[in-house]
Amino acid sequence: MDDMLDASPDASPDASPPLPASAKVAYGLGDFGFGLSWNMVGAFLLFFYTDVALLPAAAVGTLLLVSRLADAAIDPIIGLAVDRTHGRSGRARPWFKWGAVPFGLLCAATFWMPPVGETGRLTWAVVTFGALGILFSVVNIPYGALLPMMTNRNGERLALGSLRAAGTAISVIVATSATMPLVGALGGGDQATGFLLVAGLFGLLTTLTTLNLLRCPEQVHAVAQPLAQAIWPQVRAMIGNRAWNTVFLFALLNFVRFGAVLAITPFFAINVLGKPWMISILLPAVSGTLLIGSILAPPYLKRMGMRRGNLIALLVALPLFALLPLAEGSTVAFLTLYLAGSVLLSITMTAIFAMAAEAIEYHEQRTGTRNEGLLSSGISLSTKIGMALGGALVAFGLAAIGYVPGRGGADVATGLRWLYYAPVVACLVAQMAVIARYPMIDRAVR
């Protein structure tokens, strides 16, 4: 029974109509928009809070962690609401129409600080960061649910997952490489003004690409669930879905690693490598290589299968990252190991989106309901909690090693090394253990 999902529906008379290229591009651009703002938050919000807004690192760590854990209640509620949406334009697309503008505005507000005392600034950070997370759920959970609504063809789902990964990759390249130069150029030396203007620009682009998702058709229809239907049995079935909980844990670990690397890299490049210019190389490469992975992943995963393909990529990437501390003295060697490992990990990140769609099909086979919104909320939740855990780990770590902006020292450099390397290695080992229990057998995908 666990292997039934590998049968492709592409040749079935019930296969959905082929998607037009414009719809596929619009779907990929969706994650470009979300990633542009969300990765600016992931890469620079900790730096903004500690070095620009001058908030204490320990308080920021608590803020990042508590705000995202609160989403544990919000995300499933939004997912269930998507499953119960009866809009003329579908079940996912109405959410883009009403959530796009508020989310874009909150992106800018998060990088603005009122001219008040520390308590007032911290309160503003709590309110804006918390609201941004909720609005991210409002648009991103329907976005995840949209993919299996667009097509039931395995090949197209892999293509959409790859386009989504490509959108993420381009957004990270732009967000991580262009943010600091734009902050300097637009702020005229005033980092506070520069961050606000860049966040406003990225928020505008996010709003436009979110509204563009209205061009994506919903072709795989499920009966919208009644509002009065019991919620707990659906949540229990989701938790008991082995495919879903495997993807959830796999994605959670991926984004713990991702969030930690984004948060620690500026501190690591400045205080350990002594090369601030490396920020604009290391950060884009974290997911910039995802653009390469989005090209390599479809043929590789079709040939190797999800479980085996991910295991091999993680197994080869692990020693590359474990060797990085030995290569700090050579920029060429360090970047070679780093980029090679990042390309391999980009394949596993691309796989998450396709596996999430597979988990929905697996769920329908076993329960008779698709629950795209609810199951997609879990993947969104793993993204946000993972990023928060990674960022909070770094923030608490900075407080523990006594980090003070502008001050270094051997003990601080040693602490930063541990914060940079240890989460990556630990997460890769854990991801291998998780993906080994993925219930679908490895067959070629048509």
Short mmCIF file of C-alpha atoms in Angstrom, two decimals:
data_model
loop_
_atom_site.label_atom_id
_atom_site.label_comp_id
_atom_site.label_asym_id
_atom_site.label_seq_id
_atom_site.Cartn_x
_atom_site.Cartn_y
_atom_site.Cartn_z
CA MET A 1 0.00 0.00 0.00
CA ASP A 2 2.76 2.45 0.87
CA ASP A 3 4.16 2.18 -2.64
CA MET A 4 0.97 2.95 -4.54
CA LEU A 5 1.71 6.61 -4.91
CA ASP A 6 4.50 6.05 -7.38
CA ALA A 7 2.01 5.13 -10.07
CA SER A 8 1.95 8.19 -12.29
CA PRO A 9 -1.42 9.64 -13.27
CA ASP A 10 0.04 11.16 -16.44
CA ALA A 11 -1.25 8.40 -18.68
CA SER A 12 -4.64 8.20 -16.98
CA PRO A 13 -7.76 9.46 -18.78
CA ASP A 14 -8.34 11.50 -15.60
CA ALA A 15 -5.07 13.40 -16.03
CA SER A 16 -5.51 17.16 -15.84
CA PRO A 17 -5.00 19.28 -19.00
CA PRO A 18 -1.40 20.33 -19.70
CA LEU A 19 -0.50 23.65 -18.12
CA PRO A 20 0.34 26.65 -20.32
CA ALA A 21 3.86 28.01 -20.00
CA SER A 22 2.56 31.33 -18.67
CA ALA A 23 0.95 29.58 -15.68
CA LYS A 24 4.16 27.71 -14.89
CA VAL A 25 6.21 30.91 -15.04
CA ALA A 26 3.67 32.75 -12.88
CA TYR A 27 3.90 29.98 -10.30
CA GLY A 28 7.70 30.13 -10.22
CA LEU A 29 7.62 33.93 -9.90
CA GLY A 30 5.41 33.53 -6.84
CA ASP A 31 8.26 32.13 -4.77
CA PHE A 32 10.59 34.75 -6.21
CA GLY A 33 8.36 37.41 -4.65
CA PHE A 34 7.89 35.62 -1.34
CA GLY A 35 11.58 34.76 -1.13
CA LEU A 36 12.71 38.29 -1.95
CA SER A 37 11.14 39.70 1.22
CA TRP A 38 11.32 36.61 3.42
CA ASN A 39 15.02 35.97 2.74
CA MET A 40 15.85 39.61 3.40
CA VAL A 41 14.22 39.02 6.78
CA GLY A 42 16.10 35.75 7.28
CA ALA A 43 19.49 37.14 6.24
CA PHE A 44 19.46 40.66 7.67
CA LEU A 45 16.76 41.12 10.30
CA LEU A 46 18.97 39.82 13.12
CA PHE A 47 21.76 42.16 11.96
CA PHE A 48 19.23 45.03 11.68
CA TYR A 49 17.88 44.40 15.18
CA THR A 50 21.30 44.09 16.87
CA ASP A 51 23.51 46.51 14.91
CA VAL A 52 21.05 49.14 13.62
CA ALA A 53 18.11 49.13 16.06
CA LEU A 54 20.53 48.23 18.91
CA LEU A 55 18.27 45.64 20.50
CA PRO A 56 19.87 43.04 22.85
CA ALA A 57 20.70 39.74 21.11
CA ALA A 58 19.07 37.54 23.76
CA ALA A 59 15.79 39.48 23.53
CA VAL A 60 15.89 39.18 19.74
CA GLY A 61 16.43 35.43 19.99
CA THR A 62 13.39 35.09 22.22
CA LEU A 63 11.37 37.25 19.83
CA LEU A 64 12.31 35.15 16.79
CA LEU A 65 11.56 31.89 18.53
CA VAL A 66 8.31 32.76 20.33
CA SER A 67 6.78 34.55 17.34
CA ARG A 68 7.30 31.59 15.06
CA LEU A 69 6.16 29.02 17.59
CA ALA A 70 2.93 31.01 17.87
CA ASP A 71 2.42 30.19 14.20
CA ALA A 72 1.97 26.58 15.23
CA ALA A 73 -1.63 27.57 15.94
CA ILE A 74 -2.07 30.05 13.08
CA ASP A 75 -0.85 27.97 10.13
CA PRO A 76 -3.19 24.96 10.47
CA ILE A 77 -6.13 27.35 10.95
CA ILE A 78 -5.30 29.09 7.68
CA GLY A 79 -4.78 25.74 5.97
CA LEU A 80 -8.20 24.52 7.12
CA ALA A 81 -9.71 27.81 5.95
CA VAL A 82 -8.22 27.30 2.48
CA ASP A 83 -9.83 23.85 2.32
CA ARG A 84 -13.19 25.49 3.14
CA THR A 85 -12.89 28.41 0.72
CA HIS A 86 -15.70 28.67 -1.85
CA GLY A 87 -14.44 31.53 -4.06
CA ARG A 88 -15.43 32.15 -7.65
CA SER A 89 -11.75 32.09 -8.57
CA GLY A 90 -11.09 28.88 -6.65
CA ARG A 91 -9.87 27.89 -3.21
CA ALA A 92 -6.29 29.19 -3.20
CA ARG A 93 -6.38 32.23 -5.48
CA PRO A 94 -8.77 34.43 -3.43
CA TRP A 95 -6.14 34.52 -0.69
CA PHE A 96 -3.59 36.12 -3.00
CA LYS A 97 -6.01 38.89 -3.92
CA TRP A 98 -6.63 39.96 -0.33
CA GLY A 99 -3.26 39.19 1.24
CA ALA A 100 -0.79 40.60 -1.29
CA VAL A 101 -0.90 44.30 -0.37
CA PRO A 102 -0.91 43.93 3.46
CA PHE A 103 2.03 41.51 3.28
CA GLY A 104 4.04 43.91 1.13
CA LEU A 105 3.39 46.79 3.55
CA LEU A 106 4.43 44.72 6.58
CA CYS A 107 7.69 43.81 4.85
CA ALA A 108 8.62 47.49 4.93
CA ALA A 109 7.26 48.14 8.43
CA THR A 110 9.41 45.34 9.87
CA PHE A 111 12.57 47.22 8.85
CA TRP A 112 11.49 50.52 10.40
CA MET A 113 12.06 51.49 14.03
CA PRO A 114 10.14 54.25 15.83
CA PRO A 115 12.29 56.91 17.58
CA VAL A 116 11.53 55.64 21.09
CA GLY A 117 13.37 53.86 23.89
CA GLU A 118 14.56 50.26 23.88
CA THR A 119 11.30 48.90 25.31
CA GLY A 120 9.27 50.71 22.66
CA ARG A 121 11.53 49.49 19.87
CA LEU A 122 11.35 45.94 21.15
CA THR A 123 7.56 46.15 21.34
CA TRP A 124 7.41 47.39 17.75
CA ALA A 125 9.66 44.51 16.68
CA VAL A 126 7.37 42.00 18.41
CA VAL A 127 4.23 43.43 16.75
CA THR A 128 5.61 43.81 13.22
CA PHE A 129 7.55 40.55 13.11
CA GLY A 130 4.58 38.64 14.50
CA ALA A 131 2.15 40.24 12.04
CA LEU A 132 4.55 39.60 9.14
CA GLY A 133 4.62 35.90 10.00
CA ILE A 134 0.82 35.71 10.04
CA LEU A 135 0.50 37.50 6.70
CA PHE A 136 3.20 35.28 5.23
CA SER A 137 0.97 32.34 6.15
CA VAL A 138 -2.05 34.04 4.56
CA VAL A 139 -0.36 34.10 1.15
CA ASN A 140 2.21 31.29 1.34
CA ILE A 141 0.00 28.45 2.55
CA PRO A 142 -2.45 28.89 -0.37
CA TYR A 143 0.60 29.11 -2.63
CA GLY A 144 1.81 25.70 -1.46
CA ALA A 145 -1.71 24.27 -1.77
CA LEU A 146 -1.97 25.64 -5.31
CA LEU A 147 0.61 23.28 -6.86
CA PRO A 148 -1.42 20.04 -6.51
CA MET A 149 -4.53 22.00 -7.53
CA MET A 150 -2.88 23.02 -10.82
CA THR A 151 -2.00 19.53 -12.07
CA ASN A 152 -2.04 15.85 -11.16
CA ARG A 153 0.71 15.00 -13.66
CA ASN A 154 3.88 13.89 -11.87
CA GLY A 155 6.16 15.38 -14.52
CA GLU A 156 4.44 18.76 -14.32
CA ARG A 157 4.55 18.71 -10.53
CA LEU A 158 8.32 18.16 -10.66
CA ALA A 159 8.58 20.99 -13.20
CA LEU A 160 6.52 23.33 -11.01
CA GLY A 161 8.60 22.36 -7.98
CA SER A 162 11.76 23.13 -9.94
CA LEU A 163 10.40 26.48 -11.14
CA ARG A 164 9.47 27.29 -7.56
CA ALA A 165 12.99 26.36 -6.47
CA ALA A 166 14.40 28.54 -9.27
CA GLY A 167 12.25 31.44 -8.09
CA THR A 168 13.56 30.93 -4.57
CA ALA A 169 17.13 30.78 -5.83
CA ILE A 170 16.89 34.01 -7.82
CA SER A 171 15.20 35.75 -4.91
CA VAL A 172 17.99 34.73 -2.54
CA ILE A 173 20.65 35.87 -5.00
CA VAL A 174 18.96 39.26 -5.25
CA ALA A 175 18.05 39.61 -1.57
CA THR A 176 21.41 38.56 -0.17
CA SER A 177 23.75 40.14 -2.71
CA ALA A 178 21.88 43.39 -3.39
CA THR A 179 20.49 44.30 0.04
CA MET A 180 23.60 45.79 1.63
CA PRO A 181 24.77 47.66 -1.50
CA LEU A 182 21.23 49.05 -1.90
CA VAL A 183 21.10 49.98 1.78
CA GLY A 184 24.27 52.00 1.28
CA ALA A 185 23.16 53.56 -2.00
CA LEU A 186 19.58 54.42 -1.03
CA GLY A 187 20.36 55.32 2.56
CA GLY A 188 23.23 57.66 1.76
CA GLY A 189 25.20 56.34 4.71
CA ASP A 190 22.16 56.05 6.99
CA GLN A 191 21.57 52.32 7.44
CA ALA A 192 18.18 52.77 9.09
CA THR A 193 16.84 54.71 6.09
CA GLY A 194 18.52 52.34 3.65
CA PHE A 195 16.98 49.23 5.19
CA LEU A 196 13.52 50.82 5.16
CA LEU A 197 13.74 51.81 1.48
CA VAL A 198 15.08 48.42 0.38
CA ALA A 199 12.39 46.59 2.34
CA GLY A 200 9.75 48.84 0.76
CA LEU A 201 11.08 48.07 -2.72
CA PHE A 202 11.16 44.33 -2.09
CA GLY A 203 7.69 44.50 -0.53
CA LEU A 204 6.32 46.13 -3.68
CA LEU A 205 7.81 43.42 -5.89
CA THR A 206 6.39 40.75 -3.58
CA THR A 207 2.92 42.28 -3.86
CA LEU A 208 3.05 42.32 -7.68
CA THR A 209 4.26 38.72 -8.04
CA THR A 210 1.65 37.53 -5.52
CA LEU A 211 -1.15 39.15 -7.50
CA ASN A 212 0.28 37.56 -10.66
CA LEU A 213 -0.54 34.13 -9.16
CA LEU A 214 -4.16 34.80 -10.13
CA ARG A 215 -3.07 33.63 -13.60
CA CYS A 216 -2.48 30.07 -12.31
CA PRO A 217 -5.47 27.78 -13.02
CA GLU A 218 -6.95 25.39 -10.46
CA GLN A 219 -7.60 22.25 -12.54
CA VAL A 220 -7.60 19.44 -9.96
CA HIS A 221 -10.80 19.92 -8.03
CA ALA A 222 -11.83 18.59 -4.67
CA VAL A 223 -15.11 19.32 -2.97
CA ALA A 224 -14.64 22.25 -0.62
CA GLN A 225 -15.22 21.09 2.92
CA PRO A 226 -18.11 22.42 5.01
CA LEU A 227 -17.25 24.88 7.77
CA ALA A 228 -18.85 22.67 10.41
CA GLN A 229 -16.74 19.59 9.63
CA ALA A 230 -14.77 18.34 12.65
CA ILE A 231 -11.19 19.62 12.64
CA TRP A 232 -9.34 17.28 14.99
CA PRO A 233 -9.88 14.09 12.93
CA GLN A 234 -8.37 15.89 9.92
CA VAL A 235 -5.36 17.05 11.93
CA ARG A 236 -4.91 13.56 13.38
CA ALA A 237 -5.02 12.04 9.89
CA MET A 238 -2.42 14.56 8.70
CA ILE A 239 -0.08 13.74 11.59
CA GLY A 240 -0.55 10.03 10.92
CA ASN A 241 0.31 10.46 7.23
CA ARG A 242 3.83 9.02 7.08
CA ALA A 243 4.66 10.74 3.82
CA TRP A 244 3.56 14.10 5.22
CA ASN A 245 5.36 13.86 8.56
CA THR A 246 8.53 12.73 6.78
CA VAL A 247 8.41 15.76 4.48
CA PHE A 248 7.59 18.02 7.44
CA LEU A 249 10.63 16.88 9.44
CA PHE A 250 12.88 16.90 6.37
CA ALA A 251 11.83 20.47 5.53
CA LEU A 252 12.08 21.57 9.18
CA LEU A 253 15.69 20.43 9.41
CA ASN A 254 16.48 21.97 6.03
CA PHE A 255 15.25 25.37 7.17
CA VAL A 256 16.88 25.16 10.60
CA ARG A 257 20.15 24.83 8.70
CA PHE A 258 19.15 27.47 6.18
CA GLY A 259 18.02 29.95 8.85
CA ALA A 260 21.16 29.48 10.92
CA VAL A 261 23.48 29.95 7.94
CA LEU A 262 21.65 33.08 6.76
CA ALA A 263 21.77 34.61 10.23
CA ILE A 264 25.38 33.79 11.13
CA THR A 265 27.10 34.45 7.79
CA PRO A 266 27.45 38.27 8.11
CA PHE A 267 29.03 37.87 11.57
CA PHE A 268 31.23 34.98 10.40
CA ALA A 269 32.53 36.76 7.29
CA ILE A 270 33.37 39.94 9.22
CA ASN A 271 34.76 38.54 12.47
CA VAL A 272 36.24 35.14 11.49
CA LEU A 273 37.25 35.32 7.85
CA GLY A 274 38.00 39.04 8.12
CA LYS A 275 36.49 39.52 4.66
CA PRO A 276 33.20 41.46 4.75
CA TRP A 277 33.02 41.25 0.96
CA MET A 278 32.47 37.50 1.31
CA ILE A 279 28.94 38.20 2.60
CA SER A 280 27.86 38.98 -0.97
CA ILE A 281 29.26 35.63 -2.14
CA LEU A 282 28.42 33.25 0.70
CA LEU A 283 24.84 34.39 1.25
CA PRO A 284 23.72 34.23 -2.40
CA ALA A 285 25.40 30.82 -2.67
CA VAL A 286 23.30 29.45 0.22
CA SER A 287 20.35 29.25 -2.13
CA GLY A 288 21.73 30.85 -5.25
CA THR A 289 22.96 27.37 -6.10
CA LEU A 290 19.30 26.37 -5.90
CA LEU A 291 19.04 27.74 -9.43
CA ILE A 292 21.49 25.05 -10.52
CA GLY A 293 19.69 22.50 -8.40
CA SER A 294 16.36 23.34 -10.01
CA ILE A 295 17.89 22.29 -13.35
CA LEU A 296 19.68 19.20 -12.07
CA ALA A 297 16.95 17.94 -9.73
CA PRO A 298 14.19 16.82 -12.18
CA PRO A 299 16.31 14.40 -14.28
CA TYR A 300 18.32 13.29 -11.24
CA LEU A 301 15.28 12.60 -9.06
CA LYS A 302 13.41 10.95 -11.92
CA ARG A 303 16.31 8.54 -12.32
CA MET A 304 17.22 7.99 -8.67
CA GLY A 305 13.87 8.46 -6.93
CA MET A 306 13.08 10.79 -4.05
CA ARG A 307 14.39 8.71 -1.17
CA ARG A 308 17.58 7.37 -2.75
CA GLY A 309 18.35 10.60 -4.58
CA ASN A 310 18.11 12.72 -1.43
CA LEU A 311 20.15 10.27 0.62
CA ILE A 312 23.00 10.23 -1.90
CA ALA A 313 23.06 14.03 -2.21
CA LEU A 314 23.18 14.46 1.58
CA LEU A 315 25.81 11.75 2.00
CA VAL A 316 28.15 13.44 -0.49
CA ALA A 317 27.49 16.97 0.84
CA LEU A 318 28.25 16.08 4.47
CA PRO A 319 32.05 15.63 4.18
CA LEU A 320 32.32 18.75 2.01
CA PHE A 321 30.87 20.92 4.75
CA ALA A 322 32.77 19.04 7.47
CA LEU A 323 36.05 19.98 5.73
CA LEU A 324 35.28 23.71 5.60
CA PRO A 325 37.06 24.62 8.89
CA LEU A 326 40.31 23.28 7.41
CA ALA A 327 39.94 25.52 4.35
CA GLU A 328 39.49 28.90 6.05
CA GLY A 329 43.01 29.96 5.08
CA SER A 330 42.31 29.60 1.35
CA THR A 331 39.45 31.53 -0.18
CA VAL A 332 39.50 29.35 -3.31
CA ALA A 333 39.41 26.06 -1.38
CA PHE A 334 36.74 27.35 1.01
CA LEU A 335 34.47 28.53 -1.79
CA THR A 336 35.02 25.36 -3.84
CA LEU A 337 33.90 23.11 -0.98
CA TYR A 338 31.09 25.48 -0.03
CA LEU A 339 29.66 25.81 -3.54
CA ALA A 340 29.90 22.09 -4.31
CA GLY A 341 28.08 21.23 -1.08
CA SER A 342 25.47 23.92 -1.67
CA VAL A 343 24.66 22.56 -5.14
CA LEU A 344 24.06 19.11 -3.68
CA LEU A 345 21.82 20.52 -0.95
CA SER A 346 19.89 22.54 -3.52
CA ILE A 347 18.72 19.25 -5.04
CA THR A 348 17.27 18.16 -1.71
CA MET A 349 15.59 21.54 -1.25
CA THR A 350 14.00 21.30 -4.69
CA ALA A 351 12.71 17.84 -3.80
CA ILE A 352 10.73 19.19 -0.84
CA PHE A 353 8.14 20.90 -3.06
CA ALA A 354 7.50 17.78 -5.16
CA MET A 355 7.39 15.54 -2.09
CA ALA A 356 4.83 17.85 -0.49
CA ALA A 357 2.55 17.35 -3.51
CA GLU A 358 3.13 13.59 -3.33
CA ALA A 359 2.12 13.62 0.33
CA ILE A 360 -1.23 15.14 -0.63
CA GLU A 361 -1.88 12.39 -3.18
CA TYR A 362 -0.81 9.81 -0.59
CA HIS A 363 -3.25 11.38 1.88
CA GLU A 364 -6.14 11.21 -0.61
CA GLN A 365 -5.50 7.53 -1.31
CA ARG A 366 -5.74 6.71 2.38
CA THR A 367 -8.43 9.09 3.65
CA GLY A 368 -10.48 10.01 0.58
CA THR A 369 -9.81 13.73 1.09
CA ARG A 370 -7.02 15.86 -0.32
CA ASN A 371 -6.81 18.60 2.36
CA GLU A 372 -4.35 20.62 0.26
CA GLY A 373 -4.64 23.64 2.52
CA LEU A 374 -4.13 21.79 5.79
CA LEU A 375 -1.21 19.69 4.56
CA SER A 376 0.43 22.67 2.86
CA SER A 377 0.14 24.64 6.10
CA GLY A 378 2.35 22.04 7.72
CA ILE A 379 5.07 22.55 5.13
CA SER A 380 4.77 26.34 5.53
CA LEU A 381 4.99 25.87 9.28
CA SER A 382 8.15 23.78 8.94
CA THR A 383 9.68 26.59 6.89
CA LYS A 384 8.90 29.30 9.41
CA ILE A 385 9.70 27.31 12.55
CA GLY A 386 12.90 26.02 10.98
CA MET A 387 14.04 29.51 10.00
CA ALA A 388 13.09 30.79 13.46
CA LEU A 389 14.91 27.99 15.27
CA GLY A 390 18.00 28.56 13.14
CA GLY A 391 17.91 32.33 13.66
CA ALA A 392 17.15 32.03 17.38
CA LEU A 393 19.99 29.53 17.80
CA VAL A 394 22.37 32.10 16.35
CA ALA A 395 20.93 34.97 18.41
CA PHE A 396 21.18 33.03 21.67
CA GLY A 397 24.64 31.88 20.64
CA LEU A 398 25.76 35.47 20.08
CA ALA A 399 24.54 36.37 23.55
CA ALA A 400 26.28 33.31 25.07
CA ILE A 401 29.68 34.15 23.55
CA GLY A 402 29.39 37.78 24.61
CA TYR A 403 29.17 39.24 21.12
CA VAL A 404 29.19 43.07 21.05
CA PRO A 405 28.96 44.96 17.73
CA GLY A 406 32.40 46.21 16.71
CA ARG A 407 34.33 44.07 19.20
CA GLY A 408 36.11 40.82 18.41
CA GLY A 409 38.51 38.51 20.21
CA ALA A 410 39.66 34.89 20.04
CA ASP A 411 36.82 33.56 22.19
CA VAL A 412 34.22 35.33 20.07
CA ALA A 413 35.80 34.00 16.85
CA THR A 414 35.78 30.44 18.22
CA GLY A 415 32.13 30.79 19.22
CA LEU A 416 31.22 32.11 15.79
CA ARG A 417 32.94 29.13 14.16
CA TRP A 418 30.83 26.71 16.18
CA LEU A 419 27.68 28.66 15.32
CA TYR A 420 28.58 28.56 11.64
CA TYR A 421 29.60 24.91 11.21
CA ALA A 422 27.85 22.80 13.86
CA PRO A 423 24.18 23.41 12.87
CA VAL A 424 24.92 22.49 9.24
CA VAL A 425 26.58 19.17 10.02
CA ALA A 426 23.99 18.22 12.64
CA CYS A 427 21.06 18.98 10.34
CA LEU A 428 22.52 17.01 7.42
CA VAL A 429 22.94 13.90 9.58
CA ALA A 430 19.40 14.25 10.92
CA GLN A 431 17.96 14.77 7.42
CA MET A 432 19.50 11.49 6.24
CA ALA A 433 17.82 9.64 9.09
CA VAL A 434 14.47 11.27 8.29
CA ILE A 435 14.39 10.74 4.51
CA ALA A 436 15.28 7.06 4.97
CA ARG A 437 11.72 6.48 6.23
CA TYR A 438 10.00 8.14 3.26
CA PRO A 439 7.27 5.62 2.33
CA MET A 440 7.35 5.85 -1.47
CA ILE A 441 9.59 3.41 -3.34
CA ASP A 442 12.12 4.79 -5.79
CA ARG A 443 10.82 4.38 -9.33
CA ALA A 444 11.28 6.45 -12.45
CA VAL A 445 8.77 9.29 -12.70
CA ARG A 446 7.14 9.95 -16.05
#
